[in-house]
Amino acid sequence: MMGVTGKLMFLYVFLNVVSYIVIAGSPPTCPAADISSDCKSDSGEWDGEFFPGISKIKYEGPSSKNSLSFKWYNANEEILGKKMKDWFRFSVAFWHTFRGTGGDPFGSATKFWPWEDGTNSLAMAKRRMRANFEFIEKIGVDRWCFHDRDIAPDGKTLEESNANLDEVVALAKELQGSKIRPLWGTAQLFVHPRYMHGAATSSELGVYAYAAAQVKKAMEVTHYLGGENYVFWGGREGYQSLLNTDMERELNHLARFMEAAVAYKKKIGFNGTLFIEPKPQEPTKHQYDWDAATAANFLRKYGLIDEFKLNIECNHATLSGHSCHHEVETARINGLLGNIDANSGDPQTGWDTDQFPMDVAEATLVMLSVIKNGGIAPGGFNFDAKLRRESTEVEDIFIAHIAGMDTLARGLRSAAKLIEDGSLNELVRKRYQSFDSEVGQAIEAGKGDFEMLEKKAFEWGEPKVPSAKQELAEMILQGAI
């Protein structure tokens, strides 16, 4: 018989052998930082966990101190008869979330995510796509947005670029399953040198044709993935100087391009909405879709008003000298509010900083317009926002989206309070109550001719102008927040 020491030694050896067998027979956990061959699937593609240690984000309420939880966004909670998730239809922007590097005009990249290998290969594109869908599942949304060249590398020829896109899109189709779909897709027509003079407004016919082919393909893959909309952002559709620009001809060309897009959308049976995204400048000095009013005028002039809606980006509103609320409301009253790129700009910085929305007051005003609009489906709120250059940890991707979603959720809750309370609506009603009179109604019905109005002006004498009560309106808003 073995002594006590011998038994302990035998037990130690036995447990180590069993442990070795168990470990050897188990698949590797493949943390995000390990892109070795041990973490590749049978197909040769890396198949690890990109966000280890981060589980699905849950609603824990305003008292929670957990930075990886929702404090205000409760997806299935009903507000004004509609679930929160249906008011927002949140979407993750692939280009900022998975292609953003933290680089800016004055400095190189600061973000080096552990799953990146430093290439723009097809294998790397597929790895990013897997990261995208793991993130979407964990953050708890079911929509995403993309540019064609952000999800798949540009090839040496158009044929090669299309083939690369097809390969990545096939994987995206598999990963998104039946519950997730693109809120919208688009073509990147501004980075490549061929687009230095614009795409649809380029002075070169070959560039115009190339852009049309690229949009055709991007529209096809958006349709294939079940995308709900398609966006046109004219990053270089504008001019640097009118001295060497035929603006009228360029605008006519842009209209013909949009007409062709409408025709092709119908030809392939794509039922999604086409959006135009206004922006005043940057990278061009003057872009042709300066703001919501300018874009609406373009659509009316060329008979496209029934074929498009607007994708309002809050930071673009800032650059055009407006508030986001102004642009959203302008789009709404023109029947053109289709989608919102949820971000913000820095009031002390003169360029497009694409920050996550953190201003509850602004979010409240935006949601007042969205509620008046009855929602924005089939559009939604896309986080066209990026981490700050100095935010470099993987968990920051989650924290930024959580904070943005909570900000908009607080805005929705505050807007609902304002509507249910009725004080703000009553203040506005009283301000215009003189137009509820017989004469006012005649004016609004188009029957207020100058002769009649002159007679009333003589009869009434000098008008008394009441207070606008602006501070009271702001007090009511702050009370709801």
Coordinates of C-alpha atoms in Angstrom, one line a residue:
M1 CA 0.0 0.0 0.0
M2 CA 1.1 3.6 -0.8
G3 CA 1.9 5.9 2.0
V4 CA 0.1 9.3 2.4
T5 CA 2.9 11.0 0.4
G6 CA 2.7 8.5 -2.4
K7 CA -1.1 8.9 -2.6
L8 CA -0.9 12.7 -2.8
M9 CA 1.8 12.5 -5.5
F10 CA -0.4 10.1 -7.5
L11 CA -3.5 12.4 -7.1
Y12 CA -1.4 15.4 -8.3
V13 CA -0.2 13.6 -11.4
F14 CA -3.6 12.3 -12.2
L15 CA -5.3 15.7 -11.9
N16 CA -2.7 17.3 -14.1
V17 CA -3.1 14.6 -16.8
V18 CA -6.9 15.0 -16.7
S19 CA -6.5 18.7 -16.9
Y20 CA -4.2 18.4 -19.9
I21 CA -6.7 16.1 -21.7
V22 CA -9.6 18.5 -21.0
I23 CA -7.7 21.5 -22.2
A24 CA -6.3 19.8 -25.3
G25 CA -9.8 18.6 -26.3
S26 CA -11.4 22.0 -25.8
P27 CA -11.5 24.7 -28.5
P28 CA -9.3 27.8 -27.8
T29 CA -11.1 30.8 -26.2
C30 CA -9.5 33.1 -28.8
P31 CA -9.5 36.4 -27.0
A32 CA -9.5 39.5 -29.3
A33 CA -5.8 40.1 -29.0
D34 CA -5.0 36.6 -30.4
I35 CA -5.0 36.4 -34.2
S36 CA -2.8 33.4 -34.4
S37 CA -3.5 30.3 -36.4
D38 CA -4.9 28.5 -33.3
C39 CA -7.8 30.9 -33.4
K40 CA -8.8 30.2 -37.0
S41 CA -11.8 28.2 -38.1
D42 CA -11.8 25.4 -40.6
S43 CA -12.2 28.0 -43.4
G44 CA -9.0 29.7 -42.3
E45 CA -10.8 32.8 -40.9
W46 CA -10.1 34.0 -37.4
D47 CA -13.0 33.1 -35.2
G48 CA -12.5 34.7 -31.8
E49 CA -14.3 36.9 -29.3
F50 CA -13.7 40.5 -30.0
F51 CA -15.1 41.9 -26.8
P52 CA -14.3 39.3 -24.1
G53 CA -15.6 40.2 -20.7
I54 CA -18.4 42.4 -22.0
S55 CA -21.8 40.8 -22.0
K56 CA -25.0 42.1 -23.5
I57 CA -25.7 45.6 -22.3
K58 CA -28.8 45.7 -20.0
Y59 CA -31.1 48.5 -18.7
E60 CA -30.4 49.1 -15.0
G61 CA -32.1 52.4 -14.4
P62 CA -30.9 55.9 -13.5
S63 CA -29.4 54.9 -10.2
S64 CA -27.0 52.4 -11.7
K65 CA -23.3 53.2 -11.4
N66 CA -22.4 50.5 -14.0
S67 CA -20.8 52.3 -17.0
L68 CA -21.7 49.3 -19.1
S69 CA -25.5 49.5 -18.6
F70 CA -28.3 51.7 -19.8
K71 CA -29.6 54.2 -17.4
W72 CA -32.4 55.8 -19.5
Y73 CA -32.8 53.6 -22.6
N74 CA -35.2 50.8 -21.9
A75 CA -35.9 49.2 -25.3
N76 CA -39.4 47.8 -24.7
E77 CA -40.7 50.5 -22.5
E78 CA -43.7 52.3 -24.1
I79 CA -43.5 56.1 -24.4
L80 CA -46.6 57.8 -26.0
G81 CA -47.9 54.5 -27.3
K82 CA -44.7 53.3 -28.9
K83 CA -41.8 51.3 -27.6
M84 CA -38.5 53.2 -27.2
K85 CA -36.7 51.0 -29.7
D86 CA -39.4 51.8 -32.3
W87 CA -39.0 55.5 -31.7
F88 CA -35.3 55.3 -32.3
R89 CA -34.5 52.3 -34.6
F90 CA -30.8 52.8 -33.5
S91 CA -28.0 51.9 -35.9
V92 CA -24.3 51.4 -35.7
A93 CA -22.1 53.2 -38.2
F94 CA -19.5 50.8 -39.5
W95 CA -17.0 53.4 -40.7
H96 CA -16.6 55.2 -37.4
T97 CA -16.9 52.2 -35.1
F98 CA -14.7 49.8 -37.0
R99 CA -12.7 51.9 -39.4
G100 CA -12.0 55.0 -37.2
T101 CA -8.4 55.3 -36.1
G102 CA -8.4 58.5 -34.1
G103 CA -6.2 60.2 -36.7
D104 CA -6.9 63.8 -37.6
P105 CA -5.3 66.4 -39.9
F106 CA -2.7 67.1 -37.2
G107 CA -1.9 63.6 -35.9
S108 CA -1.6 59.9 -36.8
A109 CA -3.8 57.1 -35.6
T110 CA -4.2 56.5 -31.8
K111 CA -6.5 53.4 -31.9
F112 CA -5.1 50.0 -32.6
W113 CA -7.8 47.5 -31.9
P114 CA -6.5 44.1 -30.9
W115 CA -8.2 42.3 -33.8
E116 CA -6.5 44.5 -36.4
D117 CA -3.5 43.2 -38.3
G118 CA -2.5 46.5 -40.0
T119 CA -3.8 45.5 -43.4
N120 CA -6.8 46.3 -45.6
S121 CA -7.0 42.7 -46.8
L122 CA -10.2 40.7 -47.5
A123 CA -9.4 38.6 -44.4
M124 CA -9.2 41.7 -42.3
A125 CA -12.4 43.0 -43.8
K126 CA -14.2 39.8 -42.8
R127 CA -12.7 40.0 -39.3
R128 CA -14.0 43.5 -38.9
M129 CA -17.4 42.4 -40.1
R130 CA -17.5 39.7 -37.4
A131 CA -16.6 42.3 -34.8
N132 CA -19.4 44.5 -36.1
F133 CA -22.0 41.9 -35.5
E134 CA -20.7 40.8 -32.1
F135 CA -20.9 44.5 -31.1
I136 CA -24.4 44.9 -32.5
E137 CA -25.6 41.9 -30.6
K138 CA -24.1 43.0 -27.3
I139 CA -25.2 46.7 -27.5
G140 CA -28.7 45.4 -28.3
V141 CA -29.6 47.0 -31.6
D142 CA -30.6 45.4 -34.9
R143 CA -29.5 47.9 -37.5
W144 CA -26.2 49.0 -39.0
C145 CA -25.0 51.4 -41.8
F146 CA -22.1 51.1 -44.2
H147 CA -20.1 52.6 -47.1
D148 CA -19.1 50.1 -49.7
R149 CA -15.4 50.9 -49.5
D150 CA -15.4 50.8 -45.7
I151 CA -16.5 47.2 -45.5
A152 CA -14.5 45.9 -48.4
P153 CA -11.1 46.9 -49.8
D154 CA -10.9 48.9 -53.1
G155 CA -9.4 46.8 -55.9
K156 CA -7.1 47.7 -58.8
T157 CA -10.2 47.6 -61.1
L158 CA -13.9 48.1 -60.7
E159 CA -14.4 44.4 -61.3
E160 CA -12.0 43.5 -58.5
S161 CA -13.6 46.1 -56.2
N162 CA -17.0 44.5 -56.9
A163 CA -15.7 41.0 -56.3
N164 CA -14.2 42.1 -52.9
L165 CA -17.5 43.7 -51.9
D166 CA -19.5 40.6 -52.9
E167 CA -17.3 38.4 -50.8
V168 CA -17.6 40.5 -47.6
V169 CA -21.4 41.1 -48.2
A170 CA -21.9 37.3 -48.4
L171 CA -20.4 37.0 -44.9
A172 CA -22.5 40.0 -43.7
K173 CA -25.6 38.3 -45.0
E174 CA -24.8 35.1 -43.1
L175 CA -23.9 37.0 -39.8
Q176 CA -26.9 39.3 -39.7
G177 CA -29.4 36.4 -40.0
S178 CA -33.1 37.3 -40.0
K179 CA -33.2 39.9 -37.3
I180 CA -30.5 42.4 -38.2
R181 CA -30.4 44.5 -41.4
P182 CA -28.8 47.7 -42.7
L183 CA -30.7 50.9 -41.8
W184 CA -29.0 52.1 -45.0
G185 CA -26.1 51.7 -47.3
T186 CA -24.2 54.1 -49.4
A187 CA -21.2 54.4 -51.8
Q188 CA -18.1 56.2 -50.7
L189 CA -17.6 58.8 -53.5
F190 CA -15.1 61.1 -51.9
V191 CA -11.9 59.4 -50.7
H192 CA -10.3 58.2 -53.9
P193 CA -8.3 60.7 -56.0
R194 CA -10.7 60.1 -59.0
Y195 CA -13.3 62.1 -57.1
M196 CA -11.2 65.1 -56.4
H197 CA -13.6 67.3 -58.5
G198 CA -16.7 65.5 -57.3
A199 CA -18.6 62.4 -58.5
A200 CA -21.9 63.2 -60.1
T201 CA -20.7 66.8 -60.4
S202 CA -17.2 66.0 -61.7
S203 CA -16.1 67.8 -64.9
E204 CA -14.9 64.5 -66.2
L205 CA -17.4 62.2 -67.9
G206 CA -15.4 59.1 -67.0
V207 CA -15.7 59.9 -63.3
Y208 CA -19.4 60.4 -63.7
A209 CA -19.8 57.0 -65.2
Y210 CA -17.5 55.3 -62.6
A211 CA -19.6 56.9 -59.8
A212 CA -22.8 55.6 -61.4
A213 CA -21.4 52.1 -61.6
Q214 CA -20.3 52.3 -58.0
V215 CA -23.7 53.5 -56.8
K216 CA -25.4 50.8 -58.9
K217 CA -23.4 48.2 -57.1
A218 CA -23.8 49.7 -53.6
M219 CA -27.6 49.9 -54.2
E220 CA -27.7 46.3 -55.3
V221 CA -25.8 45.0 -52.2
T222 CA -27.9 47.2 -49.9
H223 CA -31.0 45.6 -51.4
Y224 CA -29.5 42.1 -51.1
L225 CA -28.8 42.6 -47.4
G226 CA -32.4 43.8 -46.8
G227 CA -31.4 47.4 -46.3
E228 CA -34.3 49.8 -45.6
N229 CA -32.9 52.9 -47.2
Y230 CA -30.0 54.3 -49.3
V231 CA -28.1 57.5 -48.6
F232 CA -26.4 60.1 -50.9
W233 CA -23.9 62.2 -49.1
G234 CA -22.2 64.5 -51.6
G235 CA -18.9 64.9 -49.9
R236 CA -17.3 66.6 -52.9
E237 CA -20.4 67.6 -54.8
G238 CA -19.7 71.3 -54.8
Y239 CA -16.9 73.7 -55.6
Q240 CA -13.8 75.4 -54.3
S241 CA -14.1 78.4 -56.7
L242 CA -16.8 79.6 -59.1
L243 CA -14.1 81.1 -61.3
N244 CA -13.5 77.7 -62.9
T245 CA -16.9 76.1 -62.2
D246 CA -20.1 75.9 -64.3
M247 CA -22.4 75.6 -61.3
E248 CA -25.6 75.4 -63.4
R249 CA -24.3 72.5 -65.5
E250 CA -23.0 70.6 -62.4
L251 CA -26.4 70.9 -60.7
N252 CA -28.1 69.7 -63.8
H253 CA -25.7 66.7 -63.9
L254 CA -26.4 66.0 -60.3
A255 CA -30.1 66.0 -60.9
R256 CA -29.7 63.6 -63.9
F257 CA -27.6 61.3 -61.6
M258 CA -30.4 61.2 -59.0
E259 CA -33.0 60.5 -61.6
A260 CA -31.0 57.6 -62.8
A261 CA -30.7 56.3 -59.2
V262 CA -34.5 56.5 -58.8
A263 CA -35.0 54.6 -62.0
Y264 CA -32.6 51.9 -61.1
K265 CA -34.0 51.5 -57.6
K266 CA -37.4 50.8 -59.1
K267 CA -35.9 48.5 -61.7
I268 CA -34.4 46.2 -59.1
G269 CA -37.4 46.3 -56.8
F270 CA -35.7 48.1 -54.0
N271 CA -38.5 49.6 -51.9
G272 CA -36.2 51.5 -49.5
T273 CA -36.3 55.3 -49.3
L274 CA -33.5 57.4 -50.9
F275 CA -32.0 60.0 -48.6
I276 CA -30.0 63.1 -49.3
E277 CA -27.7 64.2 -46.5
P278 CA -27.2 68.0 -46.3
K279 CA -23.8 69.5 -45.4
P280 CA -22.6 73.0 -46.1
Q281 CA -18.9 72.6 -46.7
E282 CA -15.9 70.4 -45.7
P283 CA -14.3 69.0 -47.7
T284 CA -15.4 71.4 -50.5
K285 CA -15.8 75.1 -49.8
H286 CA -19.4 75.0 -50.8
Q287 CA -21.5 71.9 -51.2
Y288 CA -24.7 71.8 -53.3
D289 CA -26.8 70.4 -50.5
W290 CA -25.9 73.2 -48.0
D291 CA -28.8 72.6 -45.6
A292 CA -32.3 71.1 -45.4
A293 CA -33.9 74.1 -47.1
T294 CA -31.3 74.1 -50.0
A295 CA -31.7 70.3 -50.5
A296 CA -35.5 70.7 -50.5
N297 CA -35.3 73.4 -53.1
F298 CA -33.0 71.2 -55.3
L299 CA -35.5 68.4 -55.1
R300 CA -38.5 70.6 -56.0
K301 CA -36.7 72.3 -58.9
Y302 CA -35.9 69.0 -60.5
G303 CA -39.1 67.2 -59.8
L304 CA -37.6 64.8 -57.3
I305 CA -39.5 65.9 -54.2
D306 CA -41.6 62.7 -54.1
E307 CA -38.6 60.4 -54.5
F308 CA -36.3 61.5 -51.7
K309 CA -36.3 62.4 -48.0
L310 CA -33.5 64.0 -46.0
N311 CA -31.0 62.4 -43.7
I312 CA -30.3 65.2 -41.1
E313 CA -26.9 65.1 -39.4
C314 CA -26.7 67.2 -36.3
N315 CA -23.1 68.2 -36.7
H316 CA -23.8 69.2 -40.3
A317 CA -26.6 71.5 -39.0
T318 CA -24.0 73.2 -36.7
L319 CA -21.7 73.8 -39.7
S320 CA -24.5 75.4 -41.7
G321 CA -25.2 77.8 -38.9
H322 CA -28.3 76.1 -37.6
S323 CA -29.3 74.0 -34.7
C324 CA -30.1 70.3 -35.2
H325 CA -33.6 71.1 -34.1
H326 CA -33.9 73.7 -36.8
E327 CA -32.8 71.2 -39.5
V328 CA -35.0 68.4 -38.3
E329 CA -38.0 70.7 -38.1
T330 CA -37.3 72.2 -41.5
A331 CA -37.2 68.7 -43.0
R332 CA -40.4 67.8 -41.1
I333 CA -42.6 70.7 -42.2
N334 CA -41.5 70.0 -45.8
G335 CA -42.5 66.4 -45.5
L336 CA -38.9 65.3 -45.9
L337 CA -37.7 64.0 -42.5
G338 CA -36.4 60.6 -43.2
N339 CA -33.4 59.8 -41.0
I340 CA -31.2 61.4 -38.3
D341 CA -27.4 60.9 -38.0
A342 CA -27.1 61.2 -34.3
N343 CA -24.0 63.1 -33.4
S344 CA -22.9 66.6 -32.3
G345 CA -20.2 69.1 -32.9
D346 CA -18.1 71.2 -30.6
P347 CA -19.2 74.8 -30.6
Q348 CA -15.6 76.0 -30.2
T349 CA -14.3 73.9 -33.1
G350 CA -15.0 74.9 -36.7
W351 CA -15.1 71.5 -38.3
D352 CA -17.0 68.3 -38.3
T353 CA -16.0 66.6 -35.1
D354 CA -18.7 63.8 -35.2
Q355 CA -19.0 63.5 -31.4
F356 CA -21.6 61.3 -29.7
P357 CA -24.7 63.2 -28.7
M358 CA -24.6 64.2 -25.0
D359 CA -26.8 67.3 -24.8
V360 CA -30.2 66.3 -23.3
A361 CA -31.8 69.7 -24.0
E362 CA -31.0 69.4 -27.7
A363 CA -32.1 65.7 -27.7
T364 CA -35.4 66.8 -26.2
L365 CA -36.1 69.4 -28.9
V366 CA -35.1 66.9 -31.7
M367 CA -37.5 64.3 -30.2
L368 CA -40.3 66.9 -30.1
S369 CA -40.1 67.2 -33.9
V370 CA -39.8 63.4 -34.3
I371 CA -42.9 62.9 -32.2
K372 CA -44.8 65.5 -34.3
N373 CA -43.6 63.5 -37.3
G374 CA -45.1 60.3 -35.9
G375 CA -41.6 58.8 -35.8
I376 CA -39.1 58.4 -38.7
A377 CA -39.5 54.8 -39.8
P378 CA -38.3 53.4 -42.1
G379 CA -35.4 55.7 -41.1
G380 CA -33.9 55.8 -37.7
F381 CA -31.1 57.2 -35.6
N382 CA -27.7 56.3 -36.9
F383 CA -24.7 56.9 -34.7
D384 CA -22.5 58.7 -37.2
A385 CA -20.2 59.4 -34.4
K386 CA -16.7 58.5 -33.4
L387 CA -14.7 58.1 -30.2
R388 CA -12.6 61.0 -29.2
R389 CA -8.9 60.8 -30.3
E390 CA -7.9 60.3 -26.7
S391 CA -10.4 57.4 -26.0
T392 CA -8.4 54.3 -26.9
E393 CA -9.8 51.3 -24.9
V394 CA -12.1 48.8 -26.5
E395 CA -14.8 49.3 -23.8
D396 CA -14.9 53.0 -24.9
I397 CA -16.8 51.8 -28.0
F398 CA -19.6 50.5 -25.8
I399 CA -19.5 53.5 -23.3
A400 CA -19.9 56.0 -26.2
H401 CA -22.9 54.2 -27.7
I402 CA -24.5 53.7 -24.3
A403 CA -24.1 57.4 -23.4
G404 CA -25.5 58.4 -26.8
M405 CA -28.5 56.1 -26.6
D406 CA -29.2 57.2 -23.0
T407 CA -29.0 60.9 -24.0
L408 CA -31.6 60.4 -26.8
A409 CA -33.8 58.3 -24.4
R410 CA -33.7 61.1 -21.9
G411 CA -34.7 63.5 -24.7
L412 CA -37.7 61.3 -25.6
R413 CA -38.8 61.1 -22.0
S414 CA -38.5 64.8 -21.5
A415 CA -40.3 65.5 -24.8
A416 CA -43.1 63.2 -23.7
K417 CA -43.3 65.2 -20.4
L418 CA -43.6 68.5 -22.3
I419 CA -46.4 67.1 -24.5
E420 CA -48.3 65.6 -21.6
D421 CA -48.0 68.7 -19.5
G422 CA -49.2 71.0 -22.3
S423 CA -47.7 74.2 -20.9
L424 CA -45.3 74.8 -23.8
N425 CA -48.0 74.1 -26.4
E426 CA -50.3 76.5 -24.7
L427 CA -47.6 79.2 -24.6
V428 CA -47.1 78.8 -28.4
R429 CA -50.9 78.7 -29.0
K430 CA -51.4 82.0 -27.1
R431 CA -48.6 83.7 -29.0
Y432 CA -50.5 83.2 -32.3
Q433 CA -54.0 83.4 -31.0
S434 CA -54.7 86.7 -32.9
F435 CA -54.7 84.6 -36.1
D436 CA -57.5 82.5 -34.7
S437 CA -59.8 85.5 -35.4
E438 CA -62.0 85.8 -38.5
V439 CA -59.4 88.1 -40.2
G440 CA -56.5 85.8 -39.2
Q441 CA -58.3 82.7 -40.6
A442 CA -59.0 84.6 -43.8
I443 CA -55.3 85.3 -44.2
E444 CA -54.4 81.7 -43.6
A445 CA -57.0 80.6 -46.1
G446 CA -55.4 82.9 -48.8
K447 CA -58.2 85.5 -48.7
G448 CA -56.3 88.3 -46.9
D449 CA -56.0 90.8 -49.8
F450 CA -54.2 94.1 -49.2
E451 CA -57.3 96.3 -49.5
M452 CA -59.0 94.5 -46.7
L453 CA -55.9 94.5 -44.5
E454 CA -55.3 98.2 -45.1
K455 CA -58.9 98.9 -43.9
K456 CA -58.3 96.9 -40.7
A457 CA -55.0 98.6 -40.1
F458 CA -56.8 102.0 -40.2
E459 CA -59.6 100.7 -38.0
W460 CA -57.3 99.1 -35.4
G461 CA -54.6 101.7 -35.2
E462 CA -51.2 101.0 -33.7
P463 CA -51.0 97.3 -32.7
K464 CA -50.1 96.2 -29.2
V465 CA -47.4 93.6 -29.4
P466 CA -47.3 91.1 -26.5
S467 CA -44.3 89.4 -24.9
A468 CA -42.9 86.3 -26.6
K469 CA -42.2 84.8 -23.1
Q470 CA -39.0 83.2 -24.3
E471 CA -37.5 82.8 -20.8
L472 CA -40.7 81.1 -19.7
A473 CA -40.5 78.7 -22.6
E474 CA -36.9 77.9 -21.7
M475 CA -38.0 77.5 -18.0
I476 CA -40.6 75.0 -19.1
L477 CA -38.1 73.1 -21.2
Q478 CA -35.6 72.9 -18.3
G479 CA -38.4 71.8 -16.0
A480 CA -39.1 68.8 -18.2
I481 CA -35.4 67.7 -18.3

